[in-house]
mmCIF file of C-alpha atoms in Angstrom:
data_model
loop_
_atom_site.group_PDB
_atom_site.id
_atom_site.type_symbol
_atom_site.label_atom_id
_atom_site.label_comp_id
_atom_site.label_asym_id
_atom_site.label_seq_id
_atom_site.Cartn_x
_atom_site.Cartn_y
_atom_site.Cartn_z
ATOM 1 C CA MET A 1 13.861 -6.340 22.561
ATOM 2 C CA ILE A 2 10.690 -8.247 23.506
ATOM 3 C CA SER A 3 9.730 -6.752 26.811
ATOM 4 C CA ASP A 4 9.515 -9.017 29.801
ATOM 5 C CA ASP A 5 5.782 -8.686 30.038
ATOM 6 C CA ALA A 6 5.657 -9.556 26.177
ATOM 7 C CA TRP A 7 7.885 -12.566 26.756
ATOM 8 C CA ARG A 8 5.452 -13.948 29.432
ATOM 9 C CA VAL A 9 3.156 -14.276 26.624
ATOM 10 C CA TRP A 10 5.364 -15.761 24.028
ATOM 11 C CA GLU A 11 7.546 -18.139 26.261
ATOM 12 C CA PRO A 12 4.894 -20.729 26.883
ATOM 13 C CA LEU A 13 3.738 -20.577 23.242
ATOM 14 C CA ILE A 14 7.400 -21.391 22.145
ATOM 15 C CA GLU A 15 8.132 -23.707 24.755
ATOM 16 C CA ALA A 16 5.237 -25.456 23.534
ATOM 17 C CA VAL A 17 6.174 -26.068 19.856
ATOM 18 C CA ARG A 18 9.939 -25.537 19.992
ATOM 19 C CA PRO A 19 12.224 -28.917 19.341
ATOM 20 C CA ARG A 20 13.647 -30.844 22.381
ATOM 21 C CA GLY A 21 17.122 -31.693 22.046
ATOM 22 C CA LYS A 22 19.952 -32.782 24.229
ATOM 23 C CA THR A 23 20.942 -29.294 25.216
ATOM 24 C CA PRO A 24 17.914 -26.351 25.440
ATOM 25 C CA PRO A 25 18.728 -23.206 23.712
ATOM 26 C CA ARG A 26 20.685 -20.706 25.798
ATOM 27 C CA ASN A 27 19.127 -17.000 26.196
ATOM 28 C CA LEU A 28 16.087 -17.881 24.169
ATOM 29 C CA HIS A 29 14.576 -14.613 25.062
ATOM 30 C CA GLN A 30 17.525 -12.873 23.642
ATOM 31 C CA THR A 31 17.754 -14.983 20.509
ATOM 32 C CA VAL A 32 13.967 -14.719 19.752
ATOM 33 C CA SER A 33 14.125 -10.966 19.993
ATOM 34 C CA ALA A 34 17.191 -10.786 17.483
ATOM 35 C CA ILE A 35 14.912 -12.955 15.033
ATOM 36 C CA PHE A 36 12.061 -10.369 15.339
ATOM 37 C CA TRP A 37 14.271 -7.309 15.149
ATOM 38 C CA ARG A 38 15.805 -8.666 11.886
ATOM 39 C CA HIS A 39 12.555 -9.463 10.239
ATOM 40 C CA GLN A 40 10.719 -6.291 11.489
ATOM 41 C CA ASN A 41 13.582 -3.916 9.971
ATOM 42 C CA GLY A 42 14.354 -6.233 6.901
ATOM 43 C CA ALA A 43 18.130 -5.942 7.805
ATOM 44 C CA LYS A 44 21.040 -8.400 7.021
ATOM 45 C CA TRP A 45 21.429 -11.053 9.888
ATOM 46 C CA ARG A 46 24.908 -9.316 10.543
ATOM 47 C CA SER A 47 23.279 -6.186 10.933
ATOM 48 C CA ILE A 48 21.636 -7.200 14.181
ATOM 49 C CA PRO A 49 22.908 -5.195 16.951
ATOM 50 C CA SER A 50 25.485 -6.813 19.577
ATOM 51 C CA GLU A 51 22.963 -6.603 22.633
ATOM 52 C CA PHE A 52 20.966 -9.381 20.919
ATOM 53 C CA GLY A 53 24.009 -11.500 21.030
ATOM 54 C CA PRO A 54 25.728 -13.345 18.279
ATOM 55 C CA TRP A 55 24.100 -12.926 14.910
ATOM 56 C CA TRP A 56 24.558 -16.409 13.900
ATOM 57 C CA THR A 57 23.187 -17.780 16.855
ATOM 58 C CA ALA A 58 19.648 -16.099 15.684
ATOM 59 C CA ALA A 59 20.274 -16.949 11.882
ATOM 60 C CA GLN A 60 20.951 -20.577 12.764
ATOM 61 C CA LEU A 61 18.119 -20.690 14.978
ATOM 62 C CA PHE A 62 15.527 -19.209 12.823
ATOM 63 C CA ILE A 63 16.328 -21.552 9.746
ATOM 64 C CA ARG A 64 16.750 -24.682 11.861
ATOM 65 C CA TRP A 65 13.350 -23.923 13.145
ATOM 66 C CA ALA A 66 11.773 -22.983 9.880
ATOM 67 C CA LYS A 67 12.731 -26.524 8.233
ATOM 68 C CA LEU A 68 11.161 -28.072 11.169
ATOM 69 C CA GLY A 69 8.134 -26.059 10.855
ATOM 70 C CA VAL A 70 8.196 -24.724 14.385
ATOM 71 C CA TRP A 71 7.350 -21.133 13.198
ATOM 72 C CA GLU A 72 3.987 -22.291 11.761
ATOM 73 C CA ALA A 73 3.244 -24.381 14.890
ATOM 74 C CA LEU A 74 3.847 -21.132 16.765
ATOM 75 C CA PHE A 75 1.475 -19.292 14.504
ATOM 76 C CA GLU A 76 -1.280 -22.230 14.918
ATOM 77 C CA ARG A 77 -0.878 -21.775 18.754
ATOM 78 C CA ALA A 78 -1.255 -17.852 18.450
ATOM 79 C CA LYS A 79 -4.371 -18.103 16.796
ATOM 80 C CA ASN A 80 -7.358 -17.286 19.198
ATOM 81 C CA ARG A 81 -9.227 -20.389 20.262
ATOM 82 C CA ASP A 82 -12.519 -19.122 18.832
ATOM 83 C CA PRO A 83 -11.850 -18.741 15.111
ATOM 84 C CA ALA A 84 -14.938 -16.423 14.492
ATOM 85 C CA LEU A 85 -16.142 -18.596 11.382
ATOM 86 C CA GLY A 86 -19.243 -16.488 10.921
ATOM 87 C CA MET A 87 -17.471 -14.543 8.099
ATOM 88 C CA VAL A 88 -14.082 -15.040 6.567
ATOM 89 C CA PHE A 89 -12.355 -13.099 3.896
ATOM 90 C CA LEU A 90 -9.944 -14.566 1.006
ATOM 91 C CA ASP A 91 -7.494 -12.213 -0.414
ATOM 92 C CA GLY A 92 -3.925 -12.490 -1.981
ATOM 93 C CA THR A 93 -1.240 -10.043 -2.425
ATOM 94 C CA ASN A 94 2.260 -10.015 -4.809
ATOM 95 C CA ILE A 95 5.250 -9.489 -2.576
ATOM 96 C CA ARG A 96 8.332 -8.474 -4.494
ATOM 97 C CA ALA A 97 11.446 -10.636 -3.995
ATOM 98 C CA HIS A 98 14.862 -8.932 -3.322
ATOM 99 C CA HIS A 99 17.490 -9.793 -5.837
ATOM 100 C CA LYS A 100 19.253 -11.819 -3.018
ATOM 101 C CA ALA A 101 16.482 -14.044 -2.607
ATOM 102 C CA ALA A 102 17.418 -15.792 -5.733
ATOM 103 C CA GLY A 103 19.793 -18.604 -6.062
ATOM 104 C CA ALA A 104 18.492 -21.377 -3.619
ATOM 105 C CA ALA A 105 17.668 -23.747 -6.140
ATOM 106 C CA LYS A 106 20.069 -26.822 -7.002
ATOM 107 C CA LYS A 107 21.979 -27.146 -10.207
ATOM 108 C CA GLY A 108 20.337 -29.264 -12.644
ATOM 109 C CA ASP A 109 16.812 -28.382 -11.623
ATOM 110 C CA SER A 110 14.350 -27.473 -14.218
ATOM 111 C CA GLY A 111 12.817 -24.123 -14.294
ATOM 112 C CA LYS A 112 9.206 -25.433 -12.960
ATOM 113 C CA SER A 113 10.811 -27.393 -10.016
ATOM 114 C CA ARG A 114 12.739 -24.438 -8.792
ATOM 115 C CA SER A 115 9.604 -22.303 -9.023
ATOM 116 C CA ASP A 116 7.500 -24.918 -7.085
ATOM 117 C CA CYS A 117 10.067 -25.358 -4.577
ATOM 118 C CA GLN A 118 10.936 -21.721 -3.915
ATOM 119 C CA ALA A 119 7.384 -20.289 -4.746
ATOM 120 C CA LEU A 120 9.496 -17.575 -6.733
ATOM 121 C CA GLY A 121 8.053 -16.526 -10.239
ATOM 122 C CA ARG A 122 7.493 -13.646 -12.480
ATOM 123 C CA SER A 123 4.323 -11.635 -12.985
ATOM 124 C CA ARG A 124 3.366 -8.327 -14.410
ATOM 125 C CA ARG A 125 4.293 -6.832 -10.860
ATOM 126 C CA GLY A 126 7.740 -8.216 -10.904
ATOM 127 C CA PHE A 127 9.768 -11.141 -9.861
ATOM 128 C CA GLY A 128 8.582 -12.467 -6.514
ATOM 129 C CA SER A 129 5.638 -14.581 -4.648
ATOM 130 C CA LYS A 130 1.997 -14.564 -4.063
ATOM 131 C CA VAL A 131 0.808 -14.840 -0.556
ATOM 132 C CA CYS A 132 -2.909 -15.583 -0.004
ATOM 133 C CA VAL A 133 -4.590 -15.585 3.321
ATOM 134 C CA ALA A 134 -8.004 -16.465 4.935
ATOM 135 C CA ALA A 135 -8.922 -14.027 7.562
ATOM 136 C CA ASN A 136 -11.618 -14.249 10.287
ATOM 137 C CA GLY A 137 -14.469 -11.701 11.140
ATOM 138 C CA ARG A 138 -12.138 -9.939 13.151
ATOM 139 C CA GLY A 139 -9.464 -9.239 10.656
ATOM 140 C CA LYS A 140 -7.035 -11.741 12.010
ATOM 141 C CA ALA A 141 -5.327 -14.515 9.870
ATOM 142 C CA LEU A 142 -6.384 -18.031 9.923
ATOM 143 C CA SER A 143 -4.232 -19.951 7.156
ATOM 144 C CA PHE A 144 -1.988 -18.944 4.325
ATOM 145 C CA THR A 145 -0.537 -20.347 1.182
ATOM 146 C CA LEU A 146 2.664 -19.445 -0.668
ATOM 147 C CA THR A 147 2.883 -19.761 -4.613
ATOM 148 C CA PRO A 148 4.876 -18.485 -7.416
ATOM 149 C CA GLY A 149 4.256 -14.732 -8.293
ATOM 150 C CA GLN A 150 2.378 -15.624 -11.594
ATOM 151 C CA ALA A 151 0.208 -18.088 -9.728
ATOM 152 C CA HIS A 152 -3.995 -17.129 -9.676
ATOM 153 C CA GLU A 153 -5.402 -16.867 -6.495
ATOM 154 C CA GLN A 154 -8.397 -19.010 -6.899
ATOM 155 C CA PRO A 155 -6.715 -22.529 -6.729
ATOM 156 C CA SER A 156 -5.433 -21.392 -3.440
ATOM 157 C CA ALA A 157 -8.734 -20.471 -2.198
ATOM 158 C CA MET A 158 -9.339 -24.459 -1.784
ATOM 159 C CA ALA A 159 -6.332 -24.905 0.180
ATOM 160 C CA LEU A 160 -7.185 -22.016 2.759
ATOM 161 C CA LEU A 161 -10.860 -23.238 3.243
ATOM 162 C CA ASP A 162 -9.641 -26.667 3.910
ATOM 163 C CA ALA A 163 -7.294 -25.419 6.777
ATOM 164 C CA LEU A 164 -10.290 -24.038 8.556
ATOM 165 C CA PRO A 165 -11.580 -26.280 11.304
ATOM 166 C CA GLY A 166 -15.291 -25.945 9.923
ATOM 167 C CA ALA A 167 -17.066 -24.268 7.141
ATOM 168 C CA PRO A 168 -17.815 -20.473 7.561
ATOM 169 C CA ARG A 169 -21.239 -18.911 7.067
ATOM 170 C CA TYR A 170 -20.181 -16.446 4.497
ATOM 171 C CA VAL A 171 -17.134 -16.275 2.356
ATOM 172 C CA VAL A 172 -16.088 -13.018 1.134
ATOM 173 C CA CYS A 173 -14.018 -12.344 -1.801
ATOM 174 C CA ASP A 174 -13.207 -10.009 -4.643
ATOM 175 C CA ARG A 175 -14.129 -10.493 -8.480
ATOM 176 C CA GLY A 176 -10.875 -12.693 -9.333
ATOM 177 C CA TYR A 177 -12.440 -15.466 -7.262
ATOM 178 C CA ALA A 178 -15.950 -15.218 -9.468
ATOM 179 C CA SER A 179 -16.075 -18.440 -11.307
ATOM 180 C CA SER A 180 -19.066 -20.999 -11.111
ATOM 181 C CA ARG A 181 -16.945 -23.708 -10.264
ATOM 182 C CA PHE A 182 -15.875 -21.942 -7.158
ATOM 183 C CA LEU A 183 -19.280 -20.771 -6.326
ATOM 184 C CA GLU A 184 -20.531 -24.344 -6.653
ATOM 185 C CA ASP A 185 -17.822 -25.681 -4.087
ATOM 186 C CA LEU A 186 -18.837 -22.827 -1.606
ATOM 187 C CA TRP A 187 -22.478 -23.803 -1.560
ATOM 188 C CA SER A 188 -21.512 -27.485 -1.394
ATOM 189 C CA ARG A 189 -19.542 -26.804 1.679
ATOM 190 C CA GLY A 190 -22.499 -24.963 3.369
ATOM 191 C CA SER A 191 -20.994 -21.462 2.899
ATOM 192 C CA ARG A 192 -22.663 -18.413 1.023
ATOM 193 C CA PRO A 193 -20.328 -16.677 -1.275
ATOM 194 C CA VAL A 194 -20.077 -13.073 -1.115
ATOM 195 C CA ILE A 195 -18.469 -12.217 -4.496
ATOM 196 C CA PRO A 196 -19.461 -9.541 -7.043
ATOM 197 C CA PRO A 197 -20.086 -10.777 -10.677
ATOM 198 C CA LYS A 198 -17.637 -9.751 -13.333
ATOM 199 C CA ARG A 199 -18.867 -7.055 -15.598
ATOM 200 C CA ASN A 200 -19.624 -9.568 -18.566
ATOM 201 C CA GLU A 201 -21.518 -11.865 -16.267
ATOM 202 C CA LEU A 202 -25.318 -11.873 -15.299
ATOM 203 C CA PRO A 203 -25.634 -10.414 -11.659
ATOM 204 C CA VAL A 204 -25.969 -12.609 -8.814
ATOM 205 C CA SER A 205 -26.936 -12.004 -5.233
ATOM 206 C CA CYS A 206 -24.069 -10.417 -3.230
ATOM 207 C CA PRO A 207 -25.012 -8.799 0.090
ATOM 208 C CA LYS A 208 -23.542 -5.325 0.243
ATOM 209 C CA TRP A 209 -23.632 -5.409 4.020
ATOM 210 C CA ALA A 210 -21.358 -8.251 4.139
ATOM 211 C CA TYR A 211 -18.933 -7.059 0.982
ATOM 212 C CA ARG A 212 -18.541 -3.637 2.873
ATOM 213 C CA HIS A 213 -16.338 -5.471 5.680
ATOM 214 C CA ARG A 214 -14.024 -6.593 3.097
ATOM 215 C CA HIS A 215 -11.468 -3.690 4.056
ATOM 216 C CA LEU A 216 -10.702 -5.872 7.376
ATOM 217 C CA VAL A 217 -8.418 -8.267 5.336
ATOM 218 C CA GLU A 218 -6.768 -5.402 3.393
ATOM 219 C CA ASN A 219 -6.025 -3.695 6.828
ATOM 220 C CA LEU A 220 -4.708 -7.279 7.894
ATOM 221 C CA TRP A 221 -2.146 -6.878 4.863
ATOM 222 C CA ALA A 222 -1.335 -3.574 5.676
ATOM 223 C CA ARG A 223 -0.402 -4.556 9.320
ATOM 224 C CA LEU A 224 1.584 -7.488 8.285
ATOM 225 C CA LYS A 225 3.736 -5.434 5.793
ATOM 226 C CA GLU A 226 4.549 -3.145 8.547
ATOM 227 C CA TRP A 227 7.277 -5.910 8.910
ATOM 228 C CA ARG A 228 9.918 -5.351 6.028
ATOM 229 C CA ALA A 229 10.688 -8.810 5.745
ATOM 230 C CA VAL A 230 6.770 -9.544 4.577
ATOM 231 C CA ALA A 231 6.589 -6.343 2.372
ATOM 232 C CA THR A 232 9.743 -7.696 0.415
ATOM 233 C CA ARG A 233 10.872 -10.940 0.422
ATOM 234 C CA TYR A 234 14.681 -11.520 1.391
ATOM 235 C CA ASP A 235 14.691 -15.207 1.928
ATOM 236 C CA LYS A 236 15.914 -17.576 -0.289
ATOM 237 C CA THR A 237 13.624 -20.523 0.541
ATOM 238 C CA ALA A 238 9.848 -20.840 0.549
ATOM 239 C CA ALA A 239 10.078 -22.347 4.018
ATOM 240 C CA SER A 240 11.930 -19.765 5.739
ATOM 241 C CA PHE A 241 9.482 -16.775 3.889
ATOM 242 C CA ILE A 242 6.360 -18.548 5.136
ATOM 243 C CA SER A 243 7.790 -18.812 8.845
ATOM 244 C CA VAL A 244 8.282 -14.860 8.546
ATOM 245 C CA ILE A 245 4.796 -14.453 7.735
ATOM 246 C CA CYS A 246 3.872 -16.694 10.236
ATOM 247 C CA ILE A 247 5.733 -14.746 13.036
ATOM 248 C CA ALA A 248 4.121 -11.501 11.838
ATOM 249 C CA ALA A 249 0.589 -13.070 11.872
ATOM 250 C CA ALA A 250 1.261 -14.477 15.371
ATOM 251 C CA ALA A 251 2.317 -11.255 16.712
ATOM 252 C CA ASP A 252 -0.852 -9.509 15.119
ATOM 253 C CA HIS A 253 -2.640 -12.212 17.159
ATOM 254 C CA ILE A 254 -0.823 -11.886 20.305
ATOM 255 C CA LYS A 255 -1.174 -7.830 20.119
ATOM 256 C CA THR A 256 -4.889 -8.364 20.925
#
């Protein structure tokens, strides 16, 4: 259960983004607590303890708000007003999908449309999704992208940077982002790339003092994956899964 002290922080954020219907949701504190419990434990909706109220109330509210983009708006609200864009870290991770996560595509859809719609695909690490994040200098999430598991991280980097309120001073990435086109794009944005060159390329300037801080984004993924529904994808639709990630990231911001 979300404590009363924690709910005083969550309630104004949720009230600011929730849809306004004819009848406001009843026992919102209890229902949101059930949603958080389910995603923290990676349990089935039917396994939600009875003290959280009917499980279908939490399931219906989560799915409806996921379709409306409410959880993503909540994450935007929870982010610190100071984006700390002096140094931004880009990193991606593969999330294995549970076998129950498949099957949301409609009959007759081609394989490519299914992959694009639900962000599921097969890579060397198995069947799942790839989630990329842009983190600030404090190791807090700023933006996310969700793609099929076989997708490369570099195309998502542009979308992550476009979602930022401004151009960061340094963009820190691993070797997977090393390409002349990406480096030129960063310089044109006014950002200095901090990316070690590939072994078969000529050495480039990569400030070691800045690259040493890349553990901040790795620590971010470690915190987010403490939510079992983030570490393993149980949701069938891309909208529901990105909503789970946004809830975990919002909670990570609010802890601070």
